[in-house]
């Protein structure tokens, strides 16, 4: 902290969303050391937050931190204990409201209001469960946790999956006859494919990029296994004798044991193993294809509370998708497999109503953020499986907004019961709803069961306090379905003969054009190069314009570059618009979402952010650009990683400022970066530092992207220059 404080000028800078100062944030996070240092460095202890009117003492009282509260009202703190927030509460009342009784009476004494109190209104009661549920529900809705956005997200996942599949298919069959191979049967799983966003990281609804996980499920090509007892490939019910040398056998515990050899292929293959994306993280799990799905008893179970609609969706998934088996994690012997049920789970998540989805989001927050702080060994997918148990056992009429909190509590109660019921040392916790003999287990390093039980109990008792902040603070939109070609693949030579390049070839083509520009005297003639640019499809309009301007600049033709910029119509790139449909019909919503995304991909100018991978020796430097642009377009993401980021829209705007005088008058491009839904990238922040004419806007952009600026030498340098310039 001390090192960073020097960069914080002024020390009481505020966030745009809530008007909180660093001191507010430190108190809310109970960071005593940071509070002390900020006070020491001259932070004002009596500033109020813009949204709630709370002072730092209110916040310390709210989280019940006695030590911070004492520091604030003590000798050097200087906080006024009688200050009132927008509710009209003094700090002691804020403490009382949250049940921090001792702190409340301590503060009340300091406040000297004991006598005055008798005359005021009696305490307002804490929010009731159903009131809290309804406002939670509303706030989550405003942040995008709605069935319609989940539909849109699902459509985006499917489109990205199709593009990725087409690319991987080319990659794996490089050199083969392109007309003569089957498309790779790769699919996505993981949080990205689950369609309900990542878990909430903090009260404003933002999530951390690391939480968004994409898993590629890749079947080993050309091998189909038969499961004894499930297979019907033969004329009768038995496996056709001699049909294959390898097979799986279904065991009583629901797992599969493998008979045969050649399991080596299950380690990631070379070409596929090299597919690693920077954003978001992609991991790869190999699977074996089986000839037939095992029966799923849930779909025949008349006891289940899943609706007929959902059951028929699941049946449809079962009949249309292939069956895979994956190796059991941490199991011995290593020839043990289990059926993959993740696509059924994915389908079930796509059927969630808005309230069900919101309970899922809350469970992810409670388990992933609150409980993992207290105990170890909770499995990753616990929230999902817990929700499925609830869907299975809760009548559909119960899923109402006013029950959000009650249902969340019930889920935690279910988890507690499971903890007690399964104390037989197997670490089994919750059965897989689609394969009840297989249980999700506690991780090997897990805390004592009683300890986990107690932690859940504590969170369950305190749930109102834990979640109330989600009602009182505005949540940021947590869904931003948007497609970016951020795929870090090995380069392939683009097929330049097609007039309109397919979407999945964009990456190779744009990368090739960039290499041409950065390599003096390369073999590609100017005419060929310009033809490639003209071949770019409509979705890369801005990227093409940007490349065209770069080409003219490299040729030394400034007039043509200016002309190319002038003829480009800048439009704001707002991504896919949130739908305003009212219908509750999931199937028709999904169909509309799919059409919307398809149309967006084909017609919108949406492919203008790229991540490129270059080999160590390739020098990608556009030496004909001004020095500050040269150093940051493209921008290496981590030093020596060889992964370069490029925002062609931002580059084109920068070039306009460089080449056309008077272009700097319009500040709308810069104010756009301050919208709550935006998180600008480093090149956009750089653009503001280089060209924004308004000091207050630059300050706010720097303030909101403090961490990014601190972490980047280039941005720190340009920030210093900007401060001088302004
Ligand atoms: Zn079979």
XYZ file of C-alpha atoms and ligand atoms in Angstrom:
727
model
C 0.000 0.000 0.000
C 2.565 2.684 0.891
C 4.123 2.502 -2.569
C 0.757 2.860 -4.224
C -0.436 5.740 -2.084
C 1.989 8.039 -3.795
C 0.113 7.543 -7.042
C -3.257 8.336 -5.504
C -3.761 12.022 -6.040
C -6.042 13.298 -4.830
C -6.229 10.822 -1.987
C -10.000 11.222 -1.757
C -10.702 10.420 -5.409
C -14.133 8.883 -5.879
C -15.520 6.042 -7.965
C -18.121 7.036 -10.522
C -20.604 4.345 -9.515
C -21.011 5.006 -5.791
C -18.862 8.039 -5.077
C -16.795 5.981 -2.637
C -13.311 7.136 -1.646
C -10.398 4.751 -1.023
C -11.011 5.235 2.704
C -14.636 4.083 2.296
C -13.515 1.025 0.380
C -10.824 0.135 2.904
C -13.309 0.347 5.794
C -15.924 -1.691 3.948
C -13.322 -4.394 3.318
C -12.221 -4.220 6.954
C -8.629 -3.372 6.063
C -7.442 -1.759 9.288
C -3.887 -1.184 8.043
C -5.065 0.559 4.897
C -7.475 2.766 6.882
C -4.669 3.775 9.223
C -2.321 4.632 6.368
C -4.945 6.554 4.441
C -5.796 8.638 7.524
C -2.111 9.197 8.109
C -1.720 10.330 4.499
C -4.461 12.909 4.982
C -7.653 11.212 3.790
C -10.842 13.008 4.879
C -12.789 10.902 7.405
C -16.027 12.859 7.002
C -16.711 12.561 3.275
C -19.987 10.885 2.383
C -20.595 8.335 -0.301
C -22.510 9.829 -3.201
C -25.146 7.104 -3.342
C -26.046 6.435 0.304
C -24.679 9.418 2.191
C -22.718 7.099 4.472
C -19.463 8.277 6.032
C -16.539 5.946 6.581
C -17.743 5.492 10.178
C -21.141 4.324 8.908
C -19.372 1.741 6.778
C -17.206 0.491 9.649
C -20.390 0.274 11.726
C -22.209 -1.517 8.941
C -19.580 -4.273 8.716
C -19.239 -4.298 12.503
C -15.518 -3.562 12.617
C -14.842 -2.340 16.152
C -11.145 -1.610 15.644
C -11.669 0.578 12.587
C -14.568 2.379 14.287
C -12.415 3.126 17.357
C -9.578 4.355 15.165
C -11.962 6.678 13.328
C -13.548 8.316 16.366
C -10.331 8.194 18.415
C -7.587 10.828 18.726
C -6.340 11.256 15.149
C -9.317 9.860 13.250
C -11.507 12.932 13.398
C -14.711 11.229 12.230
C -17.953 12.876 13.340
C -20.114 10.205 15.018
C -23.271 12.321 14.755
C -23.215 12.521 10.934
C -26.330 11.029 9.362
C -26.667 9.110 6.109
C -29.492 9.498 3.583
C -31.704 7.204 5.686
C -31.242 9.557 8.597
C -29.154 7.064 10.571
C -26.150 7.958 12.680
C -23.310 5.421 12.672
C -24.478 3.687 15.865
C -27.869 3.075 14.269
C -26.194 1.552 11.221
C -24.384 -0.850 13.564
C -27.594 -1.663 15.420
C -29.463 -2.291 12.192
C -26.934 -4.987 11.296
C -27.056 -6.566 14.718
C -23.630 -5.386 15.903
C -24.992 -4.632 19.352
C -21.773 -4.001 21.270
C -20.366 -1.665 18.660
C -23.714 0.116 18.459
C -23.786 0.873 22.167
C -20.139 1.935 22.149
C -20.764 4.368 19.297
C -23.997 5.535 20.859
C -22.156 6.466 23.994
C -19.598 8.435 21.999
C -22.379 10.123 20.119
C -23.921 11.277 23.362
C -27.368 10.784 21.984
C -28.710 8.500 24.656
C -31.179 11.024 25.973
C -32.084 12.525 22.643
C -32.937 9.052 21.416
C -35.974 8.677 23.627
C -37.719 11.376 21.649
C -37.060 9.897 18.198
C -38.984 7.182 16.372
C -38.595 3.622 17.552
C -36.132 1.505 15.569
C -37.217 0.541 12.126
C -37.284 -3.270 11.956
C -34.884 -5.240 9.769
C -36.217 -6.086 6.340
C -38.388 -9.184 6.327
C -37.276 -12.188 4.277
C -39.874 -11.629 1.596
C -39.195 -7.874 1.321
C -35.505 -8.567 1.021
C -36.216 -11.293 -1.548
C -38.251 -8.969 -3.724
C -35.651 -6.210 -3.708
C -32.857 -8.720 -4.337
C -34.864 -10.057 -7.247
C -35.353 -6.558 -8.677
C -31.728 -5.613 -8.302
C -30.549 -8.823 -9.944
C -33.022 -8.219 -12.769
C -31.594 -4.760 -13.333
C -28.131 -6.304 -13.538
C -29.256 -8.621 -16.329
C -29.949 -11.835 -14.416
C -33.006 -12.618 -16.464
C -34.081 -15.593 -18.530
C -33.980 -13.524 -21.717
C -30.357 -12.538 -21.230
C -29.552 -16.163 -20.486
C -31.132 -17.057 -23.857
C -29.006 -14.447 -25.567
C -25.948 -15.733 -23.775
C -26.767 -19.292 -24.873
C -27.055 -18.164 -28.492
C -23.691 -16.403 -28.199
C -22.103 -19.536 -26.758
C -23.454 -21.630 -29.624
C -22.182 -19.207 -32.260
C -18.730 -18.973 -30.663
C -18.667 -22.745 -30.378
C -19.438 -23.122 -34.089
C -16.658 -20.701 -35.080
C -14.203 -22.377 -32.749
C -15.186 -25.813 -34.053
C -14.618 -24.742 -37.655
C -11.178 -23.384 -36.773
C -10.175 -26.441 -34.782
C -11.347 -28.712 -37.562
C -9.046 -26.910 -39.990
C -6.219 -26.975 -37.480
C -6.460 -30.711 -36.856
C -6.717 -31.580 -40.532
C -4.137 -29.219 -41.885
C -2.727 -30.603 -45.112
C -5.487 -33.160 -45.553
C -7.994 -33.008 -48.332
C -10.350 -30.371 -46.989
C -13.425 -31.927 -48.523
C -12.789 -35.277 -47.031
C -13.048 -35.067 -43.289
C -15.712 -34.999 -40.694
C -16.222 -31.912 -38.606
C -14.673 -32.190 -35.183
C -17.322 -32.888 -32.543
C -15.967 -30.374 -30.104
C -18.262 -28.666 -27.574
C -17.929 -26.065 -24.855
C -18.641 -26.645 -21.210
C -17.771 -24.654 -18.069
C -19.174 -21.430 -16.619
C -19.226 -19.650 -19.975
C -21.467 -22.351 -21.428
C -23.662 -22.441 -18.315
C -25.193 -19.127 -19.401
C -25.854 -17.553 -16.007
C -22.735 -15.436 -15.781
C -19.811 -15.866 -13.482
C -20.274 -15.657 -9.757
C -20.702 -12.239 -8.234
C -17.356 -10.987 -7.001
C -18.612 -8.105 -4.900
C -21.694 -6.106 -4.204
C -21.702 -4.152 -7.440
C -22.181 -7.321 -9.473
C -18.883 -7.220 -11.295
C -17.240 -10.544 -11.919
C -13.643 -11.469 -12.349
C -12.457 -12.602 -15.757
C -10.719 -15.585 -14.168
C -14.101 -16.933 -13.119
C -15.232 -17.300 -16.692
C -14.053 -20.682 -17.730
C -14.336 -22.390 -21.090
C -13.710 -26.096 -21.350
C -13.372 -27.796 -24.690
C -14.827 -31.270 -24.673
C -13.010 -33.120 -27.426
C -13.839 -36.703 -28.343
C -10.935 -38.837 -29.486
C -11.607 -39.009 -33.241
C -12.549 -42.232 -34.936
C -13.261 -44.347 -31.863
C -16.664 -45.422 -30.622
C -16.843 -47.608 -27.549
C -19.606 -49.992 -26.623
C -20.866 -50.301 -23.076
C -21.805 -53.796 -22.018
C -25.427 -53.777 -20.906
C -26.198 -50.475 -22.617
C -25.127 -51.175 -26.188
C -27.794 -52.282 -28.652
C -25.581 -52.331 -31.713
C -25.985 -56.081 -32.198
C -29.171 -57.779 -33.329
C -30.085 -58.665 -29.762
C -29.418 -56.906 -26.505
C -25.902 -58.175 -26.150
C -22.803 -56.661 -27.606
C -22.117 -58.075 -31.022
C -19.324 -60.582 -30.406
C -16.036 -59.582 -31.902
C -17.346 -56.165 -32.935
C -14.448 -54.483 -31.274
C -11.534 -55.317 -29.061
C -12.298 -52.601 -26.580
C -15.350 -51.872 -24.547
C -16.611 -50.369 -21.345
C -18.359 -52.242 -18.618
C -20.964 -50.583 -16.421
C -20.238 -51.202 -12.730
C -22.690 -51.189 -9.855
C -21.470 -47.814 -8.643
C -22.397 -46.281 -11.993
C -18.814 -45.977 -13.134
C -17.394 -47.616 -16.205
C -14.333 -49.771 -16.381
C -12.360 -49.818 -19.588
C -11.195 -53.008 -21.251
C -8.660 -52.668 -23.965
C -5.480 -50.809 -24.536
C -4.260 -47.663 -26.265
C -5.431 -45.152 -23.701
C -2.534 -42.912 -24.717
C -4.752 -41.060 -27.122
C -6.599 -39.628 -24.176
C -3.758 -37.328 -23.358
C -4.199 -33.996 -25.139
C -3.039 -34.362 -28.704
C -0.281 -32.131 -29.969
C -2.259 -29.936 -32.301
C -5.193 -29.527 -29.933
C -2.918 -29.047 -26.942
C -1.480 -25.971 -28.583
C -4.880 -24.326 -28.595
C -4.735 -22.041 -25.623
C -6.706 -18.896 -25.476
C -5.654 -15.960 -23.404
C -9.115 -14.602 -22.715
C -11.010 -16.440 -21.445
C -8.970 -19.377 -20.187
C -9.649 -22.524 -22.158
C -8.925 -25.927 -20.746
C -9.325 -29.121 -22.647
C -10.792 -32.419 -21.532
C -10.579 -35.462 -23.797
C -13.473 -37.941 -23.881
C -14.355 -41.241 -25.529
C -17.496 -41.527 -27.586
C -19.944 -44.283 -26.631
C -22.450 -45.869 -28.974
C -25.523 -45.170 -26.849
C -26.680 -43.140 -23.854
C -27.427 -45.122 -20.705
C -31.025 -44.805 -19.496
C -31.508 -41.673 -17.370
C -33.869 -42.643 -14.575
C -34.770 -39.040 -13.776
C -36.610 -38.726 -17.083
C -38.904 -41.622 -16.167
C -39.301 -40.546 -12.557
C -42.858 -39.442 -11.777
C -41.733 -38.059 -8.401
C -39.602 -35.307 -9.883
C -40.867 -31.729 -9.679
C -39.235 -30.805 -12.984
C -41.974 -29.655 -15.348
C -43.046 -31.685 -18.400
C -41.588 -28.964 -20.563
C -38.164 -29.305 -18.997
C -38.314 -33.106 -19.133
C -39.080 -33.003 -22.844
C -36.179 -30.590 -23.446
C -33.865 -32.996 -21.629
C -35.178 -35.939 -23.651
C -34.547 -33.963 -26.797
C -30.958 -33.302 -25.698
C -30.469 -36.993 -25.006
C -31.718 -38.054 -28.424
C -29.844 -35.390 -30.385
C -26.450 -35.392 -28.694
C -23.790 -38.039 -28.588
C -22.836 -39.947 -25.481
C -19.344 -39.517 -24.073
C -17.376 -41.100 -21.265
C -14.638 -39.268 -19.419
C -11.918 -40.529 -17.158
C -12.806 -40.286 -13.458
C -10.708 -37.681 -11.746
C -8.401 -38.928 -8.983
C -9.712 -42.462 -9.379
C -7.655 -45.613 -9.225
C -7.275 -47.596 -11.337
C -6.879 -45.049 -14.106
C -9.044 -47.161 -16.401
C -12.204 -46.017 -14.575
C -14.592 -43.852 -16.563
C -17.958 -42.210 -16.060
C -20.641 -40.978 -18.418
C -20.417 -37.269 -19.213
C -23.600 -35.640 -18.037
C -22.502 -32.048 -18.568
C -24.540 -31.488 -21.715
C -27.707 -32.558 -19.918
C -26.743 -30.198 -17.102
C -26.076 -27.436 -19.587
C -29.505 -28.005 -21.129
C -31.161 -27.953 -17.715
C -29.449 -24.637 -16.910
C -30.809 -23.254 -20.164
C -34.314 -24.104 -18.945
C -34.105 -22.076 -15.727
C -36.749 -19.475 -15.026
C -35.572 -16.037 -13.947
C -36.072 -16.789 -10.235
C -34.346 -20.165 -10.514
C -31.410 -18.532 -12.270
C -31.181 -15.900 -9.568
C -31.107 -18.506 -6.791
C -28.313 -20.206 -8.765
C -26.342 -16.946 -8.918
C -26.786 -16.404 -5.174
C -25.695 -19.964 -4.380
C -22.605 -19.482 -6.530
C -21.823 -16.335 -4.572
C -22.445 -17.909 -1.165
C -20.438 -21.053 -1.891
C -17.730 -19.578 -4.112
C -17.135 -16.363 -2.170
C -18.425 -16.661 1.388
C -17.952 -20.331 2.285
C -14.622 -20.874 0.538
C -13.225 -18.116 2.728
C -14.171 -20.135 5.813
C -13.504 -23.760 4.847
C -11.541 -25.794 2.295
C -12.412 -28.536 -0.132
C -15.823 -27.550 -1.519
C -16.062 -28.816 -5.110
C -16.369 -26.308 -7.976
C -19.746 -27.381 -9.260
C -21.440 -27.615 -5.856
C -23.822 -24.689 -6.438
C -25.011 -26.208 -9.699
C -25.689 -29.647 -8.219
C -27.383 -28.137 -5.196
C -29.664 -26.126 -7.447
C -30.515 -29.278 -9.410
C -31.526 -31.030 -6.185
C -33.801 -28.068 -5.465
C -35.314 -28.163 -8.968
C -35.954 -31.864 -8.516
C -37.695 -31.506 -5.151
C -39.357 -28.055 -5.165
C -42.832 -27.620 -6.707
C -42.641 -25.182 -9.623
C -45.131 -22.797 -7.970
C -42.627 -22.124 -5.180
C -40.155 -20.374 -7.491
C -41.476 -16.861 -6.898
C -39.583 -13.596 -6.340
C -40.677 -13.306 -2.698
C -39.209 -16.772 -2.005
C -35.692 -16.126 -3.287
C -34.189 -15.979 0.187
C -36.225 -18.882 1.549
C -35.204 -21.135 -1.355
C -31.574 -20.145 -0.925
C -31.757 -21.048 2.768
C -33.409 -24.363 1.923
C -30.607 -25.164 -0.518
C -28.028 -24.571 2.199
C -30.072 -26.727 4.580
C -30.030 -29.509 1.971
C -26.260 -29.245 1.786
C -26.020 -29.488 5.570
C -28.202 -32.601 5.619
C -26.016 -34.200 2.974
C -22.920 -33.459 4.999
C -24.365 -35.297 7.988
C -25.888 -38.146 5.989
C -22.724 -39.110 4.163
C -20.136 -39.174 6.910
C -18.951 -42.632 5.870
C -15.512 -41.457 4.858
C -16.096 -41.555 1.095
C -16.324 -37.761 0.849
C -19.457 -38.298 -1.279
C -21.665 -35.243 -1.032
C -24.429 -34.804 -3.573
C -25.610 -37.287 -6.189
C -25.501 -36.329 -9.844
C -29.168 -35.817 -10.680
C -28.664 -37.572 -14.032
C -26.568 -40.446 -12.709
C -27.554 -40.927 -9.047
C -24.936 -43.570 -8.290
C -22.198 -41.026 -8.980
C -21.657 -38.375 -6.317
C -19.810 -35.119 -6.336
C -17.165 -35.362 -3.641
C -15.390 -33.053 -1.279
C -11.879 -32.285 -2.495
C -9.110 -34.422 -0.935
C -7.863 -31.546 1.252
C -11.312 -30.763 2.665
C -11.932 -29.311 6.118
C -13.594 -31.375 8.799
C -17.282 -32.063 8.023
C -18.469 -30.547 11.277
C -16.443 -27.442 10.512
C -18.066 -27.155 7.076
C -21.480 -27.709 8.648
C -20.856 -24.926 11.170
C -19.624 -22.538 8.485
C -22.789 -23.118 6.459
C -24.874 -22.623 9.596
C -23.149 -19.305 10.298
C -23.716 -18.074 6.741
C -27.312 -19.306 6.767
C -28.076 -17.475 10.018
C -26.456 -14.301 8.770
C -27.856 -14.474 5.240
C -29.954 -11.326 5.575
C -26.885 -9.292 6.459
C -24.764 -10.958 3.813
C -27.228 -10.272 1.026
C -28.716 -6.967 2.095
C -25.883 -5.099 0.405
C -27.122 -6.541 -2.894
C -30.392 -4.682 -2.374
C -29.031 -1.321 -1.362
C -26.252 -0.917 -3.919
C -26.883 -0.788 -7.645
C -25.549 -3.887 -9.390
C -23.619 -3.442 -12.585
C -24.809 -5.429 -15.574
C -23.179 -8.805 -15.167
C -24.006 -10.056 -18.637
C -22.416 -8.548 -21.687
C -22.919 -11.018 -24.465
C -20.459 -9.914 -27.067
C -18.341 -11.746 -29.541
C -14.692 -10.995 -29.882
C -12.179 -12.898 -31.899
C -9.861 -13.333 -28.963
C -8.528 -16.683 -29.970
C -4.910 -17.401 -29.652
C -4.312 -20.025 -32.281
C -1.352 -21.158 -34.281
C -1.395 -19.302 -37.540
C -2.531 -20.945 -40.734
C -2.040 -19.498 -44.163
C -5.339 -17.903 -45.101
C -7.218 -19.104 -48.108
C -7.175 -15.884 -50.097
C -9.067 -17.087 -53.141
C -12.516 -16.736 -51.605
C -14.112 -13.370 -52.107
C -15.883 -13.412 -48.791
C -13.826 -14.966 -46.064
C -15.641 -17.130 -43.635
C -15.846 -15.779 -40.146
C -13.493 -18.361 -38.721
C -10.783 -17.408 -41.226
C -10.807 -13.756 -40.221
C -8.168 -14.296 -37.594
C -5.648 -15.742 -40.050
C -6.343 -13.151 -42.695
C -6.057 -10.137 -40.407
C -2.948 -11.561 -38.793
C -1.353 -12.072 -42.211
C -2.150 -8.484 -43.203
C -0.551 -7.202 -40.021
C 2.581 -9.258 -40.661
C 2.726 -7.837 -44.210
C 2.586 -4.313 -42.810
C 5.282 -4.916 -40.221
C 7.689 -6.690 -42.559
C 9.472 -4.398 -45.006
C 9.979 -5.904 -48.421
C 7.696 -8.897 -47.850
C 6.682 -11.050 -50.758
C 3.089 -9.827 -50.887
C 2.622 -7.094 -53.499
C 0.677 -3.947 -52.686
C -2.095 -4.958 -55.068
C -2.410 -8.410 -53.467
C -2.356 -6.858 -50.026
C -5.139 -4.375 -50.852
C -7.184 -7.120 -52.448
C -6.987 -9.143 -49.221
C -8.237 -6.120 -47.291
C -11.107 -5.647 -49.715
C -12.023 -9.305 -49.290
C -12.712 -8.842 -45.577
C -16.409 -9.392 -44.839
C -18.868 -6.816 -43.502
C -18.323 -7.858 -39.896
C -14.744 -6.520 -40.173
C -15.540 -3.154 -41.759
C -13.699 -1.068 -39.155
C -10.771 -3.484 -39.126
C -10.517 -3.212 -42.920
C -10.619 0.600 -42.799
C -7.914 0.622 -40.158
C -5.701 -1.723 -42.202
C -6.251 0.397 -45.306
C -5.092 3.560 -43.515
C -2.039 1.704 -42.197
C -1.204 0.534 -45.709
C -1.321 4.068 -47.116
C 0.845 5.322 -44.263
C 3.411 2.624 -44.888
C 3.492 3.650 -48.549
C 4.089 7.241 -47.419
C 0.801 8.400 -48.961
C -0.594 10.607 -46.209
C -3.275 12.155 -48.415
C -4.725 8.743 -49.260
C -4.660 7.813 -45.548
C -6.592 10.961 -44.641
C -9.032 10.250 -47.457
C -9.568 6.685 -46.170
C -10.282 7.965 -42.646
C -12.699 10.601 -43.922
C -14.649 8.051 -45.912
C -15.080 5.784 -42.870
C -18.324 6.207 -40.968
C -17.561 5.806 -37.268
C -20.376 4.186 -35.358
C -20.502 3.212 -31.731
C -19.986 -0.505 -31.179
C -22.600 -1.349 -28.631
C -22.497 -5.122 -28.883
C -25.714 -7.082 -28.961
C -28.626 -5.096 -27.607
C -30.532 -6.421 -24.625
C -33.798 -7.853 -25.880
C -37.057 -6.318 -24.701
C -39.259 -9.325 -25.318
C -42.082 -9.960 -22.915
C -42.912 -13.552 -23.757
C -42.317 -16.264 -21.161
C -42.071 -18.987 -23.758
C -38.526 -20.270 -23.384
C -38.408 -22.070 -26.729
C -39.526 -19.084 -28.782
C -37.242 -16.750 -26.816
C -34.306 -19.039 -27.540
C -35.128 -19.177 -31.246
C -35.312 -15.380 -31.409
C -32.047 -15.048 -29.508
C -30.340 -17.389 -31.968
C -31.598 -15.377 -34.939
C -30.491 -12.136 -33.307
C -26.942 -13.387 -32.753
C -26.683 -14.873 -36.247
C -27.846 -11.641 -37.789
C -25.471 -9.656 -35.610
C -22.529 -11.775 -36.722
C -23.280 -11.514 -40.399
C -24.339 -7.896 -40.689
C -22.763 -5.925 -37.833
C -19.306 -4.482 -37.816
C -18.335 -6.575 -34.795
C -14.864 -8.084 -35.374
C -12.449 -5.336 -34.389
C -10.699 -6.659 -31.272
C -8.143 -9.397 -31.776
C -5.554 -11.330 -29.818
C -2.697 -12.529 -31.996
C -0.017 -15.016 -31.204
C 3.356 -14.335 -32.763
C 6.464 -16.438 -32.453
C 9.411 -15.137 -30.453
C 11.416 -13.995 -33.477
C 8.619 -12.160 -35.226
C 9.006 -8.423 -34.725
C 5.572 -6.878 -35.070
C 6.244 -3.187 -35.064
C 4.465 -0.683 -37.291
C 7.459 1.615 -37.651
C 5.679 4.169 -39.808
C 3.379 5.175 -36.899
C 4.145 7.958 -34.374
C 6.294 6.567 -31.496
C 3.576 6.364 -28.823
C 1.243 4.451 -31.160
C 4.067 2.295 -32.467
C 4.847 1.100 -28.944
C 1.267 0.168 -28.090
C -0.430 -1.021 -31.307
C -0.358 -4.003 -31.155
C 0.112 -4.358 -27.401
C 1.875 -7.351 -25.889
C -0.378 -8.664 -23.113
C 2.278 -10.085 -20.838
C 5.917 -9.396 -21.363
C 7.480 -11.995 -23.683
C 4.216 -13.918 -23.914
C 4.093 -13.452 -27.676
C 0.368 -12.656 -27.337
C -0.569 -9.283 -28.777
C -3.832 -7.398 -28.405
C -5.158 -5.113 -31.110
C -8.232 -2.884 -31.049
C -8.541 -1.733 -34.667
C -11.385 0.659 -33.921
C -9.297 2.438 -31.305
C -6.286 2.588 -33.622
C -8.380 4.133 -36.383
C -9.658 6.801 -33.990
C -6.109 7.544 -32.831
C -5.021 7.919 -36.458
C -7.831 10.351 -37.062
C -6.597 12.513 -34.171
C -3.059 12.276 -35.531
C -3.792 13.047 -39.155
C -6.808 15.340 -39.207
C -6.540 18.621 -37.349
C -9.612 19.674 -35.422
C -10.744 16.075 -34.895
C -10.140 16.388 -31.148
C -13.127 18.645 -30.473
C -15.611 15.829 -29.953
C -15.315 14.213 -26.515
C -18.103 11.644 -26.979
C -15.653 8.826 -27.775
C -13.998 9.447 -24.432
C -17.153 9.822 -22.337
C -18.324 6.515 -23.806
C -15.462 4.843 -21.940
C -17.020 5.988 -18.666
C -20.337 4.198 -19.104
C -20.932 1.734 -16.256
C -21.286 -1.116 -18.736
C -17.898 -0.445 -20.322
C -14.558 -1.645 -19.166
C -12.124 -0.007 -21.560
C -9.032 -1.875 -22.680
C -5.501 -0.513 -22.306
C -5.443 0.901 -25.834
C -8.638 2.859 -25.219
C -7.244 4.315 -21.992
C -4.105 5.211 -23.918
C -6.203 6.963 -26.568
C -7.792 9.123 -23.865
C -4.382 9.982 -22.393
C -3.005 10.926 -25.799
C -5.872 12.860 -27.327
C -8.688 13.727 -24.898
C -8.901 17.532 -24.607
C -10.874 17.580 -21.326
C -8.849 17.210 -18.119
C -11.828 16.138 -15.992
C -12.674 13.267 -18.351
C -9.067 12.079 -18.447
C -8.965 12.163 -14.647
C -12.101 10.088 -14.342
C -10.894 7.533 -16.883
C -7.582 7.200 -15.042
C -9.376 6.959 -11.709
C -11.701 4.194 -12.868
C -8.856 2.216 -14.398
C -6.353 2.913 -11.633
C -5.069 -0.636 -11.458
C -4.540 -0.924 -15.204
C -2.598 2.337 -15.290
C -0.463 1.324 -12.305
C 0.388 -2.004 -13.899
C 1.478 -0.631 -17.251
C 4.702 1.305 -17.708
C 3.456 2.707 -21.025
C 0.229 4.013 -19.486
C 2.038 5.541 -16.498
C 4.365 7.345 -18.865
C 1.551 8.669 -21.063
C -0.418 9.655 -17.970
C 2.460 11.852 -16.804
C 2.609 13.492 -20.244
C -1.163 13.967 -20.306
C -1.107 15.702 -16.923
C 1.443 18.163 -18.324
C -0.491 18.615 -21.561
C -3.715 19.411 -19.710
Zn -22.671 -50.425 -29.248
